[in-house]
CSV table of C-alpha atoms in Angstrom, one decimal:
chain,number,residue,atom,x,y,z
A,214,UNK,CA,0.0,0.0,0.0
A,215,UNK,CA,1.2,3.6,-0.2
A,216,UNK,CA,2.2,5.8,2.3
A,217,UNK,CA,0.7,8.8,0.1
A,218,UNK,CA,-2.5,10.6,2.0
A,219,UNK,CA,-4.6,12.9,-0.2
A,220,UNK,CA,-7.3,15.0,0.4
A,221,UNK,CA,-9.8,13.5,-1.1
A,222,UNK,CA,-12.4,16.3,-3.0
A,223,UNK,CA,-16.1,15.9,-1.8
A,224,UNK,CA,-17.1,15.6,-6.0
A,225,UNK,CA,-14.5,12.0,-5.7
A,226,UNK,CA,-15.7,11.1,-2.5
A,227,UNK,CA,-19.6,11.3,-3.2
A,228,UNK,CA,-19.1,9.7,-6.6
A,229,UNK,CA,-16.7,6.8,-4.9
A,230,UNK,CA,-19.0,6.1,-2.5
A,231,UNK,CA,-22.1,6.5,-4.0
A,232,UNK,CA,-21.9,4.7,-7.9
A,233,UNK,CA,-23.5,1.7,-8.4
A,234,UNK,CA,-20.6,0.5,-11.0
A,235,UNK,CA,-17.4,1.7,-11.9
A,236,UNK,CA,-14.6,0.8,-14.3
A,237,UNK,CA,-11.5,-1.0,-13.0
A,238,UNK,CA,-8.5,-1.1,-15.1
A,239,UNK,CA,-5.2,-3.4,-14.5
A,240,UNK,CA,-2.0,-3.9,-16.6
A,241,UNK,CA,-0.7,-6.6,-18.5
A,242,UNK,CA,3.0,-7.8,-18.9
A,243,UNK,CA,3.4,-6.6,-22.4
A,244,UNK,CA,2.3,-3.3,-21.7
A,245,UNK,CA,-1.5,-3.2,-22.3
A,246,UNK,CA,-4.6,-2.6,-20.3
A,247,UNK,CA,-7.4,-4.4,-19.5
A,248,UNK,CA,-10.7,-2.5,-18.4
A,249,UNK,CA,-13.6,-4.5,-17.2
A,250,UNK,CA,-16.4,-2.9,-14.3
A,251,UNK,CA,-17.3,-3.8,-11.1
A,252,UNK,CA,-19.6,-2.7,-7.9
A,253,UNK,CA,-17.7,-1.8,-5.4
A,254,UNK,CA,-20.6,-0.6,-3.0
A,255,UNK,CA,-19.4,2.3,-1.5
A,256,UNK,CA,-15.9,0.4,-0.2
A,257,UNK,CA,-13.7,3.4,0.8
A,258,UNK,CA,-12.3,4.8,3.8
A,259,UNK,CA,-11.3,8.1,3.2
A,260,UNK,CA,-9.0,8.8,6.4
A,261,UNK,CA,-7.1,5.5,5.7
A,262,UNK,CA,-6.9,6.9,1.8
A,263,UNK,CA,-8.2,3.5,0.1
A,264,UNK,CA,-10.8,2.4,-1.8
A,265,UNK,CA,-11.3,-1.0,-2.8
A,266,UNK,CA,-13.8,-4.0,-4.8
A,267,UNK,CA,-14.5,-7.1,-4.4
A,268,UNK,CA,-13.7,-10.4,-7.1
A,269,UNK,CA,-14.0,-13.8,-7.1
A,270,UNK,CA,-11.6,-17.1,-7.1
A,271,UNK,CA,-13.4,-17.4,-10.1
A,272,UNK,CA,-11.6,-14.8,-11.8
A,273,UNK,CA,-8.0,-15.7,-11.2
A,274,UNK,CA,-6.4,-14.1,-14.6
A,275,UNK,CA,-8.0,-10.4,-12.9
A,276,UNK,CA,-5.9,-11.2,-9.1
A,277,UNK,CA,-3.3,-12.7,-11.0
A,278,UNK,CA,-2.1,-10.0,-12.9
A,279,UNK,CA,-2.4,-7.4,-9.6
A,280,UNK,CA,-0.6,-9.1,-8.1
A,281,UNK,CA,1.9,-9.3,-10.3
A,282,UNK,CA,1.9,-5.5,-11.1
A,283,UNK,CA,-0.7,-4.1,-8.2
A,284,UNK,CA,-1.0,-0.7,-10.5
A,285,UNK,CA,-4.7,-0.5,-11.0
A,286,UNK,CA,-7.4,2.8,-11.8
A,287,UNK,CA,-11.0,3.2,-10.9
A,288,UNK,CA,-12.7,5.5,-13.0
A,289,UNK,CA,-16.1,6.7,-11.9
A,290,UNK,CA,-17.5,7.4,-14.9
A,291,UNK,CA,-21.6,7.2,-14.7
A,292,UNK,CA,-24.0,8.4,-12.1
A,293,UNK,CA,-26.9,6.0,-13.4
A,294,UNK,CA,-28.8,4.3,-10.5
A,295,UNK,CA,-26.5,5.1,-7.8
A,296,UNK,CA,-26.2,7.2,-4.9
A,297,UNK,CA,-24.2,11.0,-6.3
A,298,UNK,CA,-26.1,13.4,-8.2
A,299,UNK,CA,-23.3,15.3,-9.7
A,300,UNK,CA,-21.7,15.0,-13.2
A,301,UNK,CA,-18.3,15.0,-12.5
A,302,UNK,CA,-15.9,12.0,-14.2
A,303,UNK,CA,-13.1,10.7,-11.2
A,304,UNK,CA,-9.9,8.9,-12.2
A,305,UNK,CA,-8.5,7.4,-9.0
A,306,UNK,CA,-5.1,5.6,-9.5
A,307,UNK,CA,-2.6,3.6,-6.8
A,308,UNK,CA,-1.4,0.8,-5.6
A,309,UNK,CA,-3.8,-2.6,-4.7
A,310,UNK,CA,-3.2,-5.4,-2.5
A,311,UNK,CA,-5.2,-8.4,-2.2
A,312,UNK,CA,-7.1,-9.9,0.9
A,313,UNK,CA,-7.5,-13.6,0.1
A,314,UNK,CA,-8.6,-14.2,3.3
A,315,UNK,CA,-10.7,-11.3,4.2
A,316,UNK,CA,-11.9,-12.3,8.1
A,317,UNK,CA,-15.5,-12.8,9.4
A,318,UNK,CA,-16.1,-9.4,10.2
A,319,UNK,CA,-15.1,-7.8,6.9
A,320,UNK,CA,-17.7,-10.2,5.3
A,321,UNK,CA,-20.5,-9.2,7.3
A,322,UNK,CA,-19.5,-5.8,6.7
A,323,UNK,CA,-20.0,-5.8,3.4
A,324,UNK,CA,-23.2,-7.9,3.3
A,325,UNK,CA,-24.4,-4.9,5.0
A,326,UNK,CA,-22.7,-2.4,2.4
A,327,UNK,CA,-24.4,-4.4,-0.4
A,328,UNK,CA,-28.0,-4.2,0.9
A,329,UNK,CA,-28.2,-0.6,-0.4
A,330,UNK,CA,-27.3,-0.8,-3.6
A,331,UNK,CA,-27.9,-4.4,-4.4
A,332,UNK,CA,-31.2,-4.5,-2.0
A,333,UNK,CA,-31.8,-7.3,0.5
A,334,UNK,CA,-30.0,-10.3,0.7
A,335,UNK,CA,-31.9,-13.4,-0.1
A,336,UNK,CA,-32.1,-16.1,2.9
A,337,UNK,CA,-33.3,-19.4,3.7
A,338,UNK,CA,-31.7,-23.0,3.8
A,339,UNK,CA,-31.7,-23.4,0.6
A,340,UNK,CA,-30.5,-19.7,-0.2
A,341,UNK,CA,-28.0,-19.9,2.2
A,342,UNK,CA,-26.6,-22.9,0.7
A,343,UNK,CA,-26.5,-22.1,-2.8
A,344,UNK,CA,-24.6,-18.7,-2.0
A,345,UNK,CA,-22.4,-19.9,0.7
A,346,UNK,CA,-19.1,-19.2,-1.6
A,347,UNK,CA,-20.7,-16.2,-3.3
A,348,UNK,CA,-21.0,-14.3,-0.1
A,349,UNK,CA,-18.1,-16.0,1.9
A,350,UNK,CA,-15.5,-16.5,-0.4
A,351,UNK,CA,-14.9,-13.2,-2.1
A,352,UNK,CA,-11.5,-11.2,-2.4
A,353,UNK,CA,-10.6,-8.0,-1.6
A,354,UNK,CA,-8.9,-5.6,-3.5
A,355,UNK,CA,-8.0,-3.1,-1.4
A,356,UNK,CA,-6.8,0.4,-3.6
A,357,UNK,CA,-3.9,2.7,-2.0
A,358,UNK,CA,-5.2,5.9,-3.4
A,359,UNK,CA,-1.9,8.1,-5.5
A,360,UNK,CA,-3.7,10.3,-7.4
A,361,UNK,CA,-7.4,11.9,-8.0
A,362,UNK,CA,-8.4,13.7,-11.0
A,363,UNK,CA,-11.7,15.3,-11.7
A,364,UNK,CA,-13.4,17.0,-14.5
A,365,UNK,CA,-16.1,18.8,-14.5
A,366,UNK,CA,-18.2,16.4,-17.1
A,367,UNK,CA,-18.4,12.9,-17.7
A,368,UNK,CA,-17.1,13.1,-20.9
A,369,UNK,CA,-14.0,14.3,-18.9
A,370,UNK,CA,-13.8,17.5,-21.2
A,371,UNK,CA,-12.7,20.7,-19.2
A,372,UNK,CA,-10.1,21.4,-16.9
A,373,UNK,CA,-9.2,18.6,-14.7
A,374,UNK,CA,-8.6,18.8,-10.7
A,375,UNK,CA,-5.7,16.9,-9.8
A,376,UNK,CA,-5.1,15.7,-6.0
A,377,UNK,CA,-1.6,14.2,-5.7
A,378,UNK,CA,1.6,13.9,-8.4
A,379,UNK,CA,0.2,16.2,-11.5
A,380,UNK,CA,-0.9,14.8,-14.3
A,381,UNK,CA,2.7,13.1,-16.2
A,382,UNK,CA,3.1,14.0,-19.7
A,383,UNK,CA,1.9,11.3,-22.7
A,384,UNK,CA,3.4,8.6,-22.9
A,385,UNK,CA,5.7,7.0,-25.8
A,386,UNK,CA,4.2,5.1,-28.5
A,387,UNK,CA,4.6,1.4,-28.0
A,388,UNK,CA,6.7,-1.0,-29.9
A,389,UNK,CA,4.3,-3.1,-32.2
A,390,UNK,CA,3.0,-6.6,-31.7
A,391,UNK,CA,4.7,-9.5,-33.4
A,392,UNK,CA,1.5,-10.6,-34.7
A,393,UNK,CA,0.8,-7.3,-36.1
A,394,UNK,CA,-1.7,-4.5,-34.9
A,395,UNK,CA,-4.1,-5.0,-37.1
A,396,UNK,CA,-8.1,-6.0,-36.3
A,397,UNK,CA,-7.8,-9.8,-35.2
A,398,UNK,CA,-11.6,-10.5,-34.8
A,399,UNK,CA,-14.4,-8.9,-36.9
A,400,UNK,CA,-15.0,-5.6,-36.5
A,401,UNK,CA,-18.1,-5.0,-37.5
A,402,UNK,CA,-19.5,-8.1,-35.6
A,403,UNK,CA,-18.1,-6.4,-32.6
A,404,UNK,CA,-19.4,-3.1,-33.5
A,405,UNK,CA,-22.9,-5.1,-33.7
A,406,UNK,CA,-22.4,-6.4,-29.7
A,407,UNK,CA,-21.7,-3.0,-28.1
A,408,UNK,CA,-24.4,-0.8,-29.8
A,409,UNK,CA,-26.9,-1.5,-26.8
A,410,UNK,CA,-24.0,-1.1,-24.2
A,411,UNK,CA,-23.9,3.1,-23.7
A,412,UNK,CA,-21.1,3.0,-21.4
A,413,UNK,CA,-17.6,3.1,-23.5
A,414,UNK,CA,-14.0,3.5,-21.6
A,415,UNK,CA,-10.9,3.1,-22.8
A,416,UNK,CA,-7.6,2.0,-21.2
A,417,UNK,CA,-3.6,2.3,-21.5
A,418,UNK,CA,-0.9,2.6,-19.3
A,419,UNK,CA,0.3,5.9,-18.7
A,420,UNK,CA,3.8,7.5,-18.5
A,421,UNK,CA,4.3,6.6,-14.7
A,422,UNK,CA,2.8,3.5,-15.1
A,423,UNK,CA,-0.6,3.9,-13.7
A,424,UNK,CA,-3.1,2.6,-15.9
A,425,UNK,CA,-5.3,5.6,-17.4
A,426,UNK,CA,-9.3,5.2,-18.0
A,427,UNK,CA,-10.9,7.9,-21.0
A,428,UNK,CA,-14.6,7.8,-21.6
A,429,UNK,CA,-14.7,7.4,-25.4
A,430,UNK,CA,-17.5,7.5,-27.8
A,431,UNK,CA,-17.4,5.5,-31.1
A,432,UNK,CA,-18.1,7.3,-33.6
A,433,UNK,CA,-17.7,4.7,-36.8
A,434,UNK,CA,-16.2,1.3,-37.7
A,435,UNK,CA,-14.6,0.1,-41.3
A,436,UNK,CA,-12.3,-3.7,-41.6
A,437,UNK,CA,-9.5,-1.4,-39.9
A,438,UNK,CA,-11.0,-0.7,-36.7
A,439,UNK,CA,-13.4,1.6,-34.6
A,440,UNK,CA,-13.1,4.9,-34.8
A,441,UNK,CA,-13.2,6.6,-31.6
A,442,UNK,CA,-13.7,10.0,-30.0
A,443,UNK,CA,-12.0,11.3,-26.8
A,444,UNK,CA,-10.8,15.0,-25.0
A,445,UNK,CA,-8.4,15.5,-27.7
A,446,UNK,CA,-6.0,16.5,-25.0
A,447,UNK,CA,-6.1,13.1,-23.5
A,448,UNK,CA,-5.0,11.0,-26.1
A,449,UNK,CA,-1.4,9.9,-26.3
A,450,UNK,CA,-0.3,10.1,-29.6
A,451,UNK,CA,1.3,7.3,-31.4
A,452,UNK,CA,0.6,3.5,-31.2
A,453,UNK,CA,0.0,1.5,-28.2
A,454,UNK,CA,-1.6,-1.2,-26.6
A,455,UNK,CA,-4.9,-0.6,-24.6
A,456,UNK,CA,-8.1,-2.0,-23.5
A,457,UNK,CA,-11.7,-1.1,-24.2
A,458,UNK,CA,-14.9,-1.5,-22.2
A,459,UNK,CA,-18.7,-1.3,-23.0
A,460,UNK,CA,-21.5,-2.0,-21.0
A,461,UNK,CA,-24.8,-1.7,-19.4
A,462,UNK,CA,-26.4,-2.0,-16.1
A,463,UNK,CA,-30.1,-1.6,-14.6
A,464,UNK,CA,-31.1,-0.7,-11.4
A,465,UNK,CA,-29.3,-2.5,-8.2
A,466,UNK,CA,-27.3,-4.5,-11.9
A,467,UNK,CA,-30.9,-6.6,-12.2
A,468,UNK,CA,-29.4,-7.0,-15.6
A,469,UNK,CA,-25.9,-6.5,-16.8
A,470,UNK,CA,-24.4,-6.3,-20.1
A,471,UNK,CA,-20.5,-6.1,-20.5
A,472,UNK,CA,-17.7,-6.9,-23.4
A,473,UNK,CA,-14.0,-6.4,-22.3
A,474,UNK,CA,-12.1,-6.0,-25.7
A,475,UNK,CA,-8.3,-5.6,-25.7
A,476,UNK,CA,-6.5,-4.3,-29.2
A,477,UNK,CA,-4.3,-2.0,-30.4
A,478,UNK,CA,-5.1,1.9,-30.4
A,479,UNK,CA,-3.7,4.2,-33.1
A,480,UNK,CA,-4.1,8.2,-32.3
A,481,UNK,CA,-2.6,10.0,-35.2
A,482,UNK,CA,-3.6,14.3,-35.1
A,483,UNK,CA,-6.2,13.4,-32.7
A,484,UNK,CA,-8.0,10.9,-34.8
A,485,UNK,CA,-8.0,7.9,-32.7
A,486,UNK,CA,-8.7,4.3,-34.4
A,487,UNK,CA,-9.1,0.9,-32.3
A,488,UNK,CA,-7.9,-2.5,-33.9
A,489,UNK,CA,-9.7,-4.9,-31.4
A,490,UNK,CA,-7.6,-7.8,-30.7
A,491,UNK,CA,-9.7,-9.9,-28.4
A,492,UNK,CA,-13.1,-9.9,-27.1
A,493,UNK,CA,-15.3,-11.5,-24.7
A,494,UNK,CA,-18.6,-10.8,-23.1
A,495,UNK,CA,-21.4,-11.9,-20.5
A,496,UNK,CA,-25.3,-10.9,-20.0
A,497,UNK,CA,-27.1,-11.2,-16.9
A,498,UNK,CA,-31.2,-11.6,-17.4
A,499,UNK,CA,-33.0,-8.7,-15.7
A,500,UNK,CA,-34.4,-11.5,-13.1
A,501,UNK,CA,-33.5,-10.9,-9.8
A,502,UNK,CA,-33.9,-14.7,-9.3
A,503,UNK,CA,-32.1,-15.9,-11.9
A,504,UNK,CA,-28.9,-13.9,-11.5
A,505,UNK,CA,-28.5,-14.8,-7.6
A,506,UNK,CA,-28.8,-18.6,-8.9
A,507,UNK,CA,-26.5,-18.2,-11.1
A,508,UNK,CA,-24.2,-16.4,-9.0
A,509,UNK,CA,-24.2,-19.1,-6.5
A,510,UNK,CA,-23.9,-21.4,-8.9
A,511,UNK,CA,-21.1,-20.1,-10.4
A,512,UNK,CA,-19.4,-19.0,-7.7
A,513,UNK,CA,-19.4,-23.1,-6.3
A,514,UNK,CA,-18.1,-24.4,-9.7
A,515,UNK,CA,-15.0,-21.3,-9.9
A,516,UNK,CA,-14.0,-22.1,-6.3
A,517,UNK,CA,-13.9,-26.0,-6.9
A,518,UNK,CA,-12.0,-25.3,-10.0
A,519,UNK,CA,-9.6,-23.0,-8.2
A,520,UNK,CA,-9.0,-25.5,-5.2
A,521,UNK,CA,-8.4,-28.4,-8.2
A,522,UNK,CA,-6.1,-27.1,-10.3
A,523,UNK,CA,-3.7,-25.2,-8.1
A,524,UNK,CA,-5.1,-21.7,-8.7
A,525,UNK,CA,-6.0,-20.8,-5.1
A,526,UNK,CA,-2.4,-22.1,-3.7
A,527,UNK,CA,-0.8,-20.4,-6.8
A,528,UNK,CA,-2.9,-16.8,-5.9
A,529,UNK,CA,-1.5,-17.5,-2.0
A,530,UNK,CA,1.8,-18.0,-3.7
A,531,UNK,CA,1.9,-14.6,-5.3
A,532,UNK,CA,0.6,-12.8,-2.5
A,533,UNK,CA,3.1,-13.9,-0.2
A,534,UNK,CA,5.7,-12.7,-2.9
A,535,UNK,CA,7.0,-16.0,-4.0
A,536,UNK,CA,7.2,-16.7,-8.0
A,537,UNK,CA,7.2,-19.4,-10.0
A,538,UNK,CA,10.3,-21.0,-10.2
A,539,UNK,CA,11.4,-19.4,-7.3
């Protein structure tokens, strides 16, 4: 964790503890960025300067690579069904560490913080059994707060309020892939996928090695990519690996949509083009019912997987700073 305490602004604070989902972005060895968005539920203490989220066993590439490189960004990016009323965008960058094995009390503690956002907890034998490893087996990430910046928009045009190191100049351009940069799925079946999801963000790692998280709007697609729109002023110029997100969410996420798409990005005189690379994506029905079932069920088949093939002693491994091969 840092040792770096910032005063948070009230516009960060509200919108950190008060949106229903956020954007979370983590690096990858080569260099690129992978953006995906989670519910963090209001997780924060402001006097201990952290914020954090909470994942699953069932996710181990996510914990993997924080752990390997515990560089992450929130960005706080859409006020829909949450708690804050104003219209400001917040990047918050640091430093994570995991909780593996968060203790009794932190659980209950956040079954209570989910209740407002998520509503009531379902209970029962039967409930209780089916989301036994849902609620009781999650993982924290807990965020050591660096930096905040805040514009004055959502679209993160205007000036931008910066708690902490100022804002680092753009980074270089990247070397290119070996396989090319080029589009490496279809673009225009992609294009297809996201055009219910409003929420767009984009993701790269910035100068001083913080990822950074841009709201973007597509504005077209052709065979060489989408084309993209951003505060001109934000874009690094050059080539680069980075990550792109688009999703949706109702209220309490009764019915999530979300496709995580890493690629190549190309900003050349502000005109910004994305070669996606990879793609994958999940829907949750709008049925209460249905998603907690799932959940559970989910949640019992990731952990049994984890425990069988080494994942959950490998995770333990890297938290306890000992590598492969080591």
């Amino acid at each position: 964790m840092t040792d770096t305490h910032l005063a948070w602004p009230d516009t960060a604070y509200e919108a950190i503890t008060g949106d229903l989902t956020v954007a979370v972005a983590y690096l990858t060895p080569a260099g690129g960025a992978v953006v995906t968005s989670v519910s963090p539920v209001g997780l924060a203490n402001r006097a201990a300067n952290q914020v954090s989220f909470t994942t699953s066993l069932g996710f181990p590439k996510k914990l993997e690579r924080i752990l390997n490189n515990p560089r992450v960004a929130l960005a706080y990016h859409t006020r829909m069904h949450g708690f804050a009323a104003h219209s400001h965008y917040v990047l918050a960058q640091g430093k994570a560490s995991v909780d593996l094995q968060p203790s009794a009390q932190r659980l209950a503690e956040l079954m209570d913080a989910t209740e407002p956002f998520f509503g009531k907890t379902k209970h029962g034998r039967a409930w209780d059994w089916l989301l036994r490893e849902y609620h009781q087996e999650r993982v924290f990430v807990d965020v050591g707060l660096e930096r905040i910046s805040t514009w004055p928009h959502l679209s993160a045009h205007g000036p931008a309020t910066v708690t902490g190191p100022s804002w680092p100049q753009h980074p270089a351009e990247q070397r290119p892939p070996k396989n090319g940069t080029t589009p490496r799925i279809p673009v225009s079946k992609l294009a297809r996928r996201i055009a219910t999801l409003p929420h767009r963000l984009l993701a790269y790692e910035g100068t001083d090695g913080s990822p950074v998280i841009l709201p973007v709007t597509v504005t077209g697609h052709d065979e060489t990519g989408l084309r993209l729109s951003a505060p001109p002023e934000l874009l690094p110029p050059g080539g680069r690996r980075a990550g792109f997100l688009a999703h949706a969410f109702r209220p309490q996420c009764v019915g999530v949509s979300m496709r995580t798409v890493t690629g190549w990005l190309t900003v050349d005189n502000g005109e910004a083009l994305y070669a996606p690379h990879t793609s994958v994506g999940m829907t949750a029905p709008p049925s209460r019912t249905v998603m907690t079932v799932a959940n559970g069920l989910l949640a019992k088949q990731g952990l049994r997987r984890a425990r069988r093939n080494g994942t959950t002693a490998h995770l333990h491994n890297l938290a306890a700073g000992v590598r492969p091969g080591a």
